[in-house]
C-alpha cells in the first residue's frame, strides 16, 4: 500500500537485483524482464484507479503514481518497476500547458510557433519546486515496493520533448518541429540545451529520491535521419549521461545504470553504444544479432519483442520469446518489448511473456 510519506533514507533492502546486475553486465541466473508502459490501461485496475482523475492530476499525486506503479507487480513477477509519470511533465516545468484530450492524447494549448516563443519558457527551472511531486512519488514507491524489485526513473530526451512542444501533440511527420532544425538551427540548439539542463537536474533528483536506474526516452528518433540525429539528438543524449554521472558523484549519490531507448534509430546504434549508457534499448525493427554486432559486448541490450506479438496465442508468445533469448543470449540482456504495451492487450498474455522469459532463460542457462 502507498500510505504515508517517509524520508528517502532507510530504504528497504533489495531482494531481487537481477535487473541491476544485468544492466551492469554481471552474471544473472535468469534474464530479467519488465515492460514499457507496464503500468497502463491494459490493466482493468489501472482504468479503475484513473477513472475519476484528470491524467496530469494523477501524475501530480504521489499516492496514485505509487499505486499505479505497483499494480503490474501484484500480477506479474516482473524484475523492475518503472515510476508512473509522463515525459511531458518537463515541458510543463518550463511553463507550458499540456492537457490530455480523450481520444487524441496529450495536447499543448499553446505550442511554440516562432523563435520568439522561446522567451516565454522558464529559463531557470527549480526542479524540486516544479517536479517535486515526481520525487515524492519515487520515494513513496521505493518504500512501498519493500525491496521487491528495483525502481526505474525516466525522462524524455530533448529532441522528443522539443518535437512535442512545437507540434503541440502527436504527429506522423514531425514537419513543424523538423522545419525548426532546418530553418532555425541556433534557436533549436538553444531549446535543446535548455531541455537538457532541466533533464539533467530532473534525473539527478530522481536518484536522490530513490530511483535505482534511469531510462531516457528518445521516442521520436525515427523522424530524424542520421545527419539530423548526429547534430540535434546525439550530442544531448551523450551530454545527459555524462552530466548526470558527474553530478551524482559530486553529491555522493549512487551511480545508477542508465538506459537509452531511441526508437527507430538503428542507424545510430554504434554511436549510442558509446554515448555513456550501460544499456541500449532496442525497438522490434532490428535483428538481435545485428544489434549485438553493432553495439559490442560491453553494453547491455534491452528489448525488443514486437508489442503486437502479445496478441498471439500464449504458446506462440513462448516460442517468440525463446527465439529472442537464443538470438540475444541470456546474459548482458534485459528482456522487454520494442515499445510500450497497448491499451487493448490481454493481461494474461503479458503474464505469459514474463513467465516465458524466466522459464526459457533459466533453461538456456542450465544447458
mmCIF file of C-alpha atoms in Angstrom:
data_model
loop_
_atom_site.group_PDB
_atom_site.id
_atom_site.type_symbol
_atom_site.label_atom_id
_atom_site.label_comp_id
_atom_site.label_asym_id
_atom_site.label_seq_id
_atom_site.Cartn_x
_atom_site.Cartn_y
_atom_site.Cartn_z
ATOM 1 C CA UNK A 1 0.000 0.000 0.000
ATOM 2 C CA UNK A 2 1.085 3.545 -0.705
ATOM 3 C CA UNK A 3 0.473 5.255 2.577
ATOM 4 C CA UNK A 4 2.426 7.916 4.459
ATOM 5 C CA UNK A 5 5.500 9.584 3.100
ATOM 6 C CA UNK A 6 8.703 8.504 4.721
ATOM 7 C CA UNK A 7 12.126 10.053 4.382
ATOM 8 C CA UNK A 8 14.285 8.988 1.430
ATOM 9 C CA UNK A 9 16.662 7.421 3.959
ATOM 10 C CA UNK A 10 16.443 3.885 5.188
ATOM 11 C CA UNK A 11 15.008 2.248 2.089
ATOM 12 C CA UNK A 12 14.142 -1.464 2.400
ATOM 13 C CA UNK A 13 16.861 -3.925 1.368
ATOM 14 C CA UNK A 14 16.625 -5.011 -2.289
ATOM 15 C CA UNK A 15 15.612 -8.672 -2.605
ATOM 16 C CA UNK A 16 15.785 -9.132 -6.388
ATOM 17 C CA UNK A 17 18.651 -7.251 -8.062
ATOM 18 C CA UNK A 18 18.671 -9.322 -11.302
ATOM 19 C CA UNK A 19 17.728 -6.294 -13.426
ATOM 20 C CA UNK A 20 20.537 -4.153 -11.952
ATOM 21 C CA UNK A 21 23.072 -6.965 -12.335
ATOM 22 C CA UNK A 22 22.147 -7.435 -15.996
ATOM 23 C CA UNK A 23 22.335 -3.673 -16.575
ATOM 24 C CA UNK A 24 25.861 -3.628 -15.123
ATOM 25 C CA UNK A 25 26.896 -6.684 -17.153
ATOM 26 C CA UNK A 26 27.132 -9.085 -14.224
ATOM 27 C CA UNK A 27 26.031 -12.721 -14.459
ATOM 28 C CA UNK A 28 22.339 -13.490 -13.803
ATOM 29 C CA UNK A 29 20.512 -16.782 -13.098
ATOM 30 C CA UNK A 30 17.646 -15.716 -15.352
ATOM 31 C CA UNK A 31 17.169 -12.917 -17.857
ATOM 32 C CA UNK A 32 15.352 -10.028 -16.154
ATOM 33 C CA UNK A 33 12.191 -8.676 -17.772
ATOM 34 C CA UNK A 34 9.979 -5.597 -17.479
ATOM 35 C CA UNK A 35 7.658 -3.866 -19.954
ATOM 36 C CA UNK A 36 7.480 -0.294 -21.115
ATOM 37 C CA UNK A 37 4.028 1.024 -20.129
ATOM 38 C CA UNK A 38 3.582 -1.885 -17.725
ATOM 39 C CA UNK A 39 1.569 0.471 -15.519
ATOM 40 C CA UNK A 40 -1.132 1.197 -18.044
ATOM 41 C CA UNK A 41 -4.602 0.980 -19.477
ATOM 42 C CA UNK A 42 -4.390 -2.704 -20.407
ATOM 43 C CA UNK A 43 -4.990 -3.384 -16.673
ATOM 44 C CA UNK A 44 -8.616 -3.041 -15.508
ATOM 45 C CA UNK A 45 -7.383 -1.937 -12.067
ATOM 46 C CA UNK A 46 -5.416 0.873 -13.746
ATOM 47 C CA UNK A 47 -8.522 2.101 -15.556
ATOM 48 C CA UNK A 48 -10.439 1.969 -12.292
ATOM 49 C CA UNK A 49 -7.804 3.933 -10.345
ATOM 50 C CA UNK A 50 -7.532 6.518 -13.130
ATOM 51 C CA UNK A 51 -11.277 6.803 -13.854
ATOM 52 C CA UNK A 52 -12.146 9.794 -11.700
ATOM 53 C CA UNK A 53 -8.963 11.805 -12.252
ATOM 54 C CA UNK A 54 -7.530 14.021 -14.948
ATOM 55 C CA UNK A 55 -4.362 12.376 -16.351
ATOM 56 C CA UNK A 56 -1.890 15.056 -15.261
ATOM 57 C CA UNK A 57 -3.645 15.406 -11.889
ATOM 58 C CA UNK A 58 -2.884 11.697 -11.452
ATOM 59 C CA UNK A 59 0.776 12.363 -12.348
ATOM 60 C CA UNK A 60 0.842 15.026 -9.619
ATOM 61 C CA UNK A 61 -0.498 12.667 -6.942
ATOM 62 C CA UNK A 62 2.388 10.686 -5.391
ATOM 63 C CA UNK A 63 -0.079 8.276 -3.828
ATOM 64 C CA UNK A 64 -1.827 7.477 -7.131
ATOM 65 C CA UNK A 65 1.506 7.206 -9.008
ATOM 66 C CA UNK A 66 2.691 4.757 -6.376
ATOM 67 C CA UNK A 67 -0.482 2.668 -6.622
ATOM 68 C CA UNK A 68 -0.317 2.577 -10.455
ATOM 69 C CA UNK A 69 3.391 1.648 -10.383
ATOM 70 C CA UNK A 70 2.732 -1.286 -8.038
ATOM 71 C CA UNK A 71 -0.322 -2.700 -9.858
ATOM 72 C CA UNK A 72 1.564 -4.726 -12.511
ATOM 73 C CA UNK A 73 3.893 -6.149 -9.840
ATOM 74 C CA UNK A 74 0.942 -7.587 -7.948
ATOM 75 C CA UNK A 75 0.031 -9.552 -11.078
ATOM 76 C CA UNK A 76 3.343 -10.477 -12.691
ATOM 77 C CA UNK A 77 6.806 -11.488 -11.419
ATOM 78 C CA UNK A 78 8.472 -8.540 -13.191
ATOM 79 C CA UNK A 79 12.103 -7.777 -12.358
ATOM 80 C CA UNK A 80 11.723 -3.985 -12.225
ATOM 81 C CA UNK A 81 9.146 -1.288 -11.588
ATOM 82 C CA UNK A 82 9.078 1.978 -13.534
ATOM 83 C CA UNK A 83 7.562 5.010 -11.876
ATOM 84 C CA UNK A 84 4.200 6.036 -13.284
ATOM 85 C CA UNK A 85 4.610 9.519 -14.795
ATOM 86 C CA UNK A 86 4.795 11.145 -18.226
ATOM 87 C CA UNK A 87 7.616 12.614 -20.308
ATOM 88 C CA UNK A 88 5.617 15.845 -20.789
ATOM 89 C CA UNK A 89 5.997 16.916 -17.165
ATOM 90 C CA UNK A 90 9.291 18.508 -18.297
ATOM 91 C CA UNK A 91 7.666 20.953 -20.770
ATOM 92 C CA UNK A 92 5.141 21.693 -18.001
ATOM 93 C CA UNK A 93 8.060 22.546 -15.696
ATOM 94 C CA UNK A 94 9.207 25.006 -18.383
ATOM 95 C CA UNK A 95 5.828 26.737 -18.107
ATOM 96 C CA UNK A 96 3.913 25.161 -20.985
ATOM 97 C CA UNK A 97 0.347 23.975 -20.580
ATOM 98 C CA UNK A 98 -0.402 20.382 -21.615
ATOM 99 C CA UNK A 99 -3.810 18.741 -21.351
ATOM 100 C CA UNK A 100 -4.799 15.137 -22.026
ATOM 101 C CA UNK A 101 -7.581 15.142 -24.616
ATOM 102 C CA UNK A 102 -9.594 11.878 -24.657
ATOM 103 C CA UNK A 103 -9.207 10.081 -27.988
ATOM 104 C CA UNK A 104 -6.478 12.494 -29.077
ATOM 105 C CA UNK A 105 -3.772 12.267 -26.436
ATOM 106 C CA UNK A 106 -1.539 14.967 -24.937
ATOM 107 C CA UNK A 107 -2.184 18.430 -26.379
ATOM 108 C CA UNK A 108 -0.305 21.694 -25.831
ATOM 109 C CA UNK A 109 -2.705 24.628 -25.563
ATOM 110 C CA UNK A 110 -0.050 26.996 -26.971
ATOM 111 C CA UNK A 111 2.716 25.175 -28.862
ATOM 112 C CA UNK A 112 5.919 27.004 -29.817
ATOM 113 C CA UNK A 113 5.384 28.640 -33.218
ATOM 114 C CA UNK A 114 8.084 31.269 -33.585
ATOM 115 C CA UNK A 115 11.615 31.530 -32.265
ATOM 116 C CA UNK A 116 10.415 34.415 -30.034
ATOM 117 C CA UNK A 117 8.165 31.930 -28.214
ATOM 118 C CA UNK A 118 11.284 30.523 -26.550
ATOM 119 C CA UNK A 119 11.286 33.643 -24.381
ATOM 120 C CA UNK A 120 8.015 32.503 -22.815
ATOM 121 C CA UNK A 121 9.741 29.446 -21.348
ATOM 122 C CA UNK A 122 11.261 29.470 -17.859
ATOM 123 C CA UNK A 123 14.957 29.920 -18.449
ATOM 124 C CA UNK A 124 15.909 28.633 -14.978
ATOM 125 C CA UNK A 125 13.914 25.742 -13.596
ATOM 126 C CA UNK A 126 13.977 24.709 -9.965
ATOM 127 C CA UNK A 127 13.183 21.022 -10.496
ATOM 128 C CA UNK A 128 12.275 20.440 -6.854
ATOM 129 C CA UNK A 129 9.707 23.239 -6.979
ATOM 130 C CA UNK A 130 8.292 22.225 -10.382
ATOM 131 C CA UNK A 131 8.673 18.442 -10.346
ATOM 132 C CA UNK A 132 8.918 17.634 -6.651
ATOM 133 C CA UNK A 133 5.716 15.612 -6.939
ATOM 134 C CA UNK A 134 7.614 13.077 -9.110
ATOM 135 C CA UNK A 135 10.380 12.879 -6.495
ATOM 136 C CA UNK A 136 7.785 12.288 -3.769
ATOM 137 C CA UNK A 137 6.160 9.558 -5.864
ATOM 138 C CA UNK A 138 9.551 7.861 -6.321
ATOM 139 C CA UNK A 139 10.373 7.963 -2.595
ATOM 140 C CA UNK A 140 6.949 6.689 -1.612
ATOM 141 C CA UNK A 141 7.036 3.924 -4.229
ATOM 142 C CA UNK A 142 10.575 2.848 -3.315
ATOM 143 C CA UNK A 143 9.389 2.324 0.277
ATOM 144 C CA UNK A 144 6.136 0.675 -0.778
ATOM 145 C CA UNK A 145 7.982 -1.788 -3.049
ATOM 146 C CA UNK A 146 9.572 -3.162 0.138
ATOM 147 C CA UNK A 147 12.706 -4.107 -1.783
ATOM 148 C CA UNK A 148 10.805 -6.474 -4.071
ATOM 149 C CA UNK A 149 12.439 -5.129 -7.264
ATOM 150 C CA UNK A 150 14.403 -2.013 -8.292
ATOM 151 C CA UNK A 151 12.591 1.180 -9.285
ATOM 152 C CA UNK A 152 13.358 2.869 -12.614
ATOM 153 C CA UNK A 153 13.023 6.629 -13.097
ATOM 154 C CA UNK A 154 12.871 8.228 -16.541
ATOM 155 C CA UNK A 155 12.685 11.309 -18.711
ATOM 156 C CA UNK A 156 12.007 12.131 -22.337
ATOM 157 C CA UNK A 157 15.110 13.195 -24.295
ATOM 158 C CA UNK A 158 15.486 16.765 -25.617
ATOM 159 C CA UNK A 159 14.572 16.185 -29.287
ATOM 160 C CA UNK A 160 11.465 14.158 -28.397
ATOM 161 C CA UNK A 161 10.281 16.854 -25.974
ATOM 162 C CA UNK A 162 11.105 19.644 -28.439
ATOM 163 C CA UNK A 163 9.051 17.914 -31.132
ATOM 164 C CA UNK A 164 6.006 17.722 -28.840
ATOM 165 C CA UNK A 165 6.425 21.365 -27.782
ATOM 166 C CA UNK A 166 6.387 22.561 -31.398
ATOM 167 C CA UNK A 167 3.890 20.085 -32.877
ATOM 168 C CA UNK A 168 1.549 20.610 -29.951
ATOM 169 C CA UNK A 169 0.889 16.861 -29.735
ATOM 170 C CA UNK A 170 1.481 13.694 -31.707
ATOM 171 C CA UNK A 171 2.327 13.939 -35.410
ATOM 172 C CA UNK A 172 3.008 11.480 -38.216
ATOM 173 C CA UNK A 173 5.634 13.645 -39.929
ATOM 174 C CA UNK A 174 7.003 15.993 -37.218
ATOM 175 C CA UNK A 175 7.226 18.503 -40.082
ATOM 176 C CA UNK A 176 6.756 21.582 -37.874
ATOM 177 C CA UNK A 177 9.447 20.533 -35.410
ATOM 178 C CA UNK A 178 11.847 19.369 -38.119
ATOM 179 C CA UNK A 179 11.382 22.608 -40.026
ATOM 180 C CA UNK A 180 12.929 24.358 -36.978
ATOM 181 C CA UNK A 181 16.022 22.158 -37.286
ATOM 182 C CA UNK A 182 16.457 23.305 -40.906
ATOM 183 C CA UNK A 183 15.248 26.909 -40.599
ATOM 184 C CA UNK A 184 16.338 27.830 -37.070
ATOM 185 C CA UNK A 185 19.303 25.643 -36.129
ATOM 186 C CA UNK A 186 20.629 28.089 -33.478
ATOM 187 C CA UNK A 187 17.253 28.501 -31.801
ATOM 188 C CA UNK A 188 16.782 24.730 -31.929
ATOM 189 C CA UNK A 189 20.070 24.228 -30.103
ATOM 190 C CA UNK A 190 19.063 26.853 -27.523
ATOM 191 C CA UNK A 191 15.835 24.966 -26.832
ATOM 192 C CA UNK A 192 17.546 21.566 -26.768
ATOM 193 C CA UNK A 193 20.198 22.896 -24.372
ATOM 194 C CA UNK A 194 17.528 24.334 -22.066
ATOM 195 C CA UNK A 195 15.717 20.983 -22.079
ATOM 196 C CA UNK A 196 18.930 19.025 -21.489
ATOM 197 C CA UNK A 197 19.798 21.171 -18.455
ATOM 198 C CA UNK A 198 16.386 20.581 -16.902
ATOM 199 C CA UNK A 199 16.530 16.840 -17.701
ATOM 200 C CA UNK A 200 19.951 16.503 -16.043
ATOM 201 C CA UNK A 201 18.710 18.075 -12.792
ATOM 202 C CA UNK A 202 15.475 16.092 -13.027
ATOM 203 C CA UNK A 203 17.272 12.739 -13.387
ATOM 204 C CA UNK A 204 19.722 13.510 -10.564
ATOM 205 C CA UNK A 205 16.719 14.483 -8.402
ATOM 206 C CA UNK A 206 15.085 11.149 -9.210
ATOM 207 C CA UNK A 207 18.136 9.253 -7.956
ATOM 208 C CA UNK A 208 18.218 11.400 -4.815
ATOM 209 C CA UNK A 209 14.556 10.479 -4.310
ATOM 210 C CA UNK A 210 15.275 6.755 -4.630
ATOM 211 C CA UNK A 211 15.356 5.743 -8.330
ATOM 212 C CA UNK A 212 17.753 2.811 -8.821
ATOM 213 C CA UNK A 213 18.078 3.097 -12.621
ATOM 214 C CA UNK A 214 17.177 5.731 -15.228
ATOM 215 C CA UNK A 215 15.812 5.473 -18.758
ATOM 216 C CA UNK A 216 15.981 8.250 -21.324
ATOM 217 C CA UNK A 217 13.251 8.001 -23.985
ATOM 218 C CA UNK A 218 14.173 9.372 -27.413
ATOM 219 C CA UNK A 219 10.820 8.156 -28.736
ATOM 220 C CA UNK A 220 10.868 10.320 -31.871
ATOM 221 C CA UNK A 221 14.374 9.393 -33.068
ATOM 222 C CA UNK A 222 12.854 7.691 -36.109
ATOM 223 C CA UNK A 223 11.752 11.034 -37.528
ATOM 224 C CA UNK A 224 15.379 12.103 -37.842
ATOM 225 C CA UNK A 225 17.848 10.763 -40.373
ATOM 226 C CA UNK A 226 21.487 10.056 -39.468
ATOM 227 C CA UNK A 227 22.599 13.675 -40.054
ATOM 228 C CA UNK A 228 19.894 15.390 -38.046
ATOM 229 C CA UNK A 229 20.277 12.810 -35.283
ATOM 230 C CA UNK A 230 24.036 13.436 -35.214
ATOM 231 C CA UNK A 231 23.503 17.211 -34.925
ATOM 232 C CA UNK A 232 20.393 17.608 -32.814
ATOM 233 C CA UNK A 233 19.876 14.454 -30.751
ATOM 234 C CA UNK A 234 23.096 12.565 -30.070
ATOM 235 C CA UNK A 235 25.133 15.435 -28.522
ATOM 236 C CA UNK A 236 22.431 15.990 -25.895
ATOM 237 C CA UNK A 237 21.950 12.266 -25.250
ATOM 238 C CA UNK A 238 25.711 11.994 -24.601
ATOM 239 C CA UNK A 239 25.791 15.105 -22.507
ATOM 240 C CA UNK A 240 22.922 13.965 -20.281
ATOM 241 C CA UNK A 241 24.668 10.676 -19.420
ATOM 242 C CA UNK A 242 27.944 12.418 -18.664
ATOM 243 C CA UNK A 243 26.466 15.282 -16.649
ATOM 244 C CA UNK A 244 24.116 13.067 -14.634
ATOM 245 C CA UNK A 245 27.025 10.808 -13.681
ATOM 246 C CA UNK A 246 29.334 13.636 -12.709
ATOM 247 C CA UNK A 247 26.610 15.344 -10.638
ATOM 248 C CA UNK A 248 25.758 12.069 -8.872
ATOM 249 C CA UNK A 249 29.448 11.692 -7.980
ATOM 250 C CA UNK A 250 29.638 15.307 -6.776
ATOM 251 C CA UNK A 251 26.782 14.857 -4.331
ATOM 252 C CA UNK A 252 27.859 11.301 -3.341
ATOM 253 C CA UNK A 253 24.737 9.625 -4.729
ATOM 254 C CA UNK A 254 24.889 6.095 -6.189
ATOM 255 C CA UNK A 255 25.896 5.841 -9.864
ATOM 256 C CA UNK A 256 22.788 4.088 -11.156
ATOM 257 C CA UNK A 257 22.682 2.279 -14.518
ATOM 258 C CA UNK A 258 21.316 4.412 -17.340
ATOM 259 C CA UNK A 259 19.334 3.160 -20.341
ATOM 260 C CA UNK A 260 18.971 4.977 -23.656
ATOM 261 C CA UNK A 261 15.958 3.988 -25.748
ATOM 262 C CA UNK A 262 16.000 5.727 -29.133
ATOM 263 C CA UNK A 263 13.090 4.283 -31.091
ATOM 264 C CA UNK A 264 13.746 3.530 -34.777
ATOM 265 C CA UNK A 265 17.345 4.736 -34.524
ATOM 266 C CA UNK A 266 19.078 1.597 -35.795
ATOM 267 C CA UNK A 267 21.190 3.900 -37.984
ATOM 268 C CA UNK A 268 22.741 5.247 -34.759
ATOM 269 C CA UNK A 269 23.354 2.092 -32.700
ATOM 270 C CA UNK A 270 27.150 2.335 -32.884
ATOM 271 C CA UNK A 271 27.015 5.923 -31.637
ATOM 272 C CA UNK A 272 24.529 5.056 -28.906
ATOM 273 C CA UNK A 273 26.812 2.225 -27.753
ATOM 274 C CA UNK A 274 29.450 4.860 -26.986
ATOM 275 C CA UNK A 275 27.137 7.523 -25.588
ATOM 276 C CA UNK A 276 27.817 6.689 -21.929
ATOM 277 C CA UNK A 277 24.830 4.448 -21.129
ATOM 278 C CA UNK A 278 25.096 0.998 -19.543
ATOM 279 C CA UNK A 279 22.087 -0.231 -21.514
ATOM 280 C CA UNK A 280 20.827 0.415 -25.050
ATOM 281 C CA UNK A 281 17.112 -0.272 -25.571
ATOM 282 C CA UNK A 282 16.000 -1.617 -28.947
ATOM 283 C CA UNK A 283 12.720 -1.479 -30.842
ATOM 284 C CA UNK A 284 11.470 -4.513 -32.778
ATOM 285 C CA UNK A 285 12.767 -3.456 -36.202
ATOM 286 C CA UNK A 286 16.309 -4.759 -35.756
ATOM 287 C CA UNK A 287 17.644 -8.316 -35.682
ATOM 288 C CA UNK A 288 19.157 -9.130 -32.270
ATOM 289 C CA UNK A 289 22.417 -10.467 -33.763
ATOM 290 C CA UNK A 290 22.842 -7.290 -35.808
ATOM 291 C CA UNK A 291 22.273 -5.099 -32.770
ATOM 292 C CA UNK A 292 24.775 -7.124 -30.739
ATOM 293 C CA UNK A 293 27.334 -6.877 -33.557
ATOM 294 C CA UNK A 294 26.975 -3.096 -33.746
ATOM 295 C CA UNK A 295 26.819 -2.439 -30.025
ATOM 296 C CA UNK A 296 29.573 -4.818 -28.938
ATOM 297 C CA UNK A 297 29.980 -6.799 -25.738
ATOM 298 C CA UNK A 298 30.428 -4.009 -23.208
ATOM 299 C CA UNK A 299 26.887 -2.654 -23.257
ATOM 300 C CA UNK A 300 23.744 -4.457 -22.112
ATOM 301 C CA UNK A 301 20.887 -4.700 -24.614
ATOM 302 C CA UNK A 302 17.215 -4.284 -23.733
ATOM 303 C CA UNK A 303 14.192 -5.194 -25.860
ATOM 304 C CA UNK A 304 12.887 -5.977 -28.426
ATOM 305 C CA UNK A 305 9.786 -8.140 -28.833
ATOM 306 C CA UNK A 306 7.204 -6.578 -31.158
ATOM 307 C CA UNK A 307 4.442 -5.440 -28.742
ATOM 308 C CA UNK A 308 1.877 -6.854 -31.197
ATOM 309 C CA UNK A 309 3.347 -10.317 -30.598
ATOM 310 C CA UNK A 310 1.304 -10.238 -27.378
ATOM 311 C CA UNK A 311 -1.849 -10.576 -29.499
ATOM 312 C CA UNK A 312 -0.627 -14.063 -30.476
ATOM 313 C CA UNK A 313 -1.806 -17.181 -28.616
ATOM 314 C CA UNK A 314 0.188 -17.849 -25.422
ATOM 315 C CA UNK A 315 2.130 -20.841 -26.852
ATOM 316 C CA UNK A 316 3.240 -18.681 -29.766
ATOM 317 C CA UNK A 317 4.400 -15.941 -27.334
ATOM 318 C CA UNK A 318 6.546 -18.591 -25.627
ATOM 319 C CA UNK A 319 8.103 -19.613 -28.949
ATOM 320 C CA UNK A 320 8.851 -15.993 -29.901
ATOM 321 C CA UNK A 321 10.436 -15.337 -26.500
ATOM 322 C CA UNK A 322 12.606 -18.461 -26.776
ATOM 323 C CA UNK A 323 13.816 -17.368 -30.213
ATOM 324 C CA UNK A 324 14.514 -13.843 -28.913
ATOM 325 C CA UNK A 325 16.554 -15.197 -25.964
ATOM 326 C CA UNK A 326 18.525 -17.526 -28.226
ATOM 327 C CA UNK A 327 19.318 -14.585 -30.536
ATOM 328 C CA UNK A 328 20.343 -12.116 -27.834
ATOM 329 C CA UNK A 329 21.863 -14.605 -25.408
ATOM 330 C CA UNK A 330 20.672 -14.682 -21.796
ATOM 331 C CA UNK A 331 23.495 -12.542 -20.355
ATOM 332 C CA UNK A 332 24.072 -8.785 -20.660
ATOM 333 C CA UNK A 333 20.465 -8.702 -21.699
ATOM 334 C CA UNK A 334 17.183 -7.362 -20.290
ATOM 335 C CA UNK A 335 14.025 -8.662 -21.955
ATOM 336 C CA UNK A 336 11.386 -6.078 -22.825
ATOM 337 C CA UNK A 337 9.073 -5.132 -25.657
ATOM 338 C CA UNK A 338 10.276 -2.980 -28.538
ATOM 339 C CA UNK A 339 7.821 -0.280 -27.409
ATOM 340 C CA UNK A 340 5.092 0.127 -24.802
ATOM 341 C CA UNK A 341 2.115 -2.131 -24.100
ATOM 342 C CA UNK A 342 -1.081 -1.185 -25.958
ATOM 343 C CA UNK A 343 -4.333 -0.495 -24.075
ATOM 344 C CA UNK A 344 -6.285 -3.381 -25.616
ATOM 345 C CA UNK A 345 -3.779 -6.078 -24.675
ATOM 346 C CA UNK A 346 -4.800 -9.060 -22.581
ATOM 347 C CA UNK A 347 -3.040 -9.022 -19.183
ATOM 348 C CA UNK A 348 -2.792 -12.821 -19.309
ATOM 349 C CA UNK A 349 -0.646 -12.536 -22.425
ATOM 350 C CA UNK A 350 1.634 -10.078 -20.634
ATOM 351 C CA UNK A 351 1.935 -12.686 -17.876
ATOM 352 C CA UNK A 352 2.766 -15.353 -20.479
ATOM 353 C CA UNK A 353 5.552 -13.114 -21.861
ATOM 354 C CA UNK A 354 7.096 -12.523 -18.419
ATOM 355 C CA UNK A 355 6.913 -16.189 -17.434
ATOM 356 C CA UNK A 356 8.348 -17.341 -20.776
ATOM 357 C CA UNK A 357 11.381 -15.065 -20.332
ATOM 358 C CA UNK A 358 12.089 -16.524 -16.889
ATOM 359 C CA UNK A 359 11.468 -20.154 -17.857
ATOM 360 C CA UNK A 360 13.388 -20.168 -21.150
ATOM 361 C CA UNK A 361 16.351 -18.129 -19.863
ATOM 362 C CA UNK A 362 16.724 -20.442 -16.840
ATOM 363 C CA UNK A 363 16.590 -23.460 -19.144
ATOM 364 C CA UNK A 364 19.183 -21.979 -21.554
ATOM 365 C CA UNK A 365 21.471 -21.050 -18.635
ATOM 366 C CA UNK A 366 21.325 -24.599 -17.235
ATOM 367 C CA UNK A 367 22.146 -26.315 -20.528
#
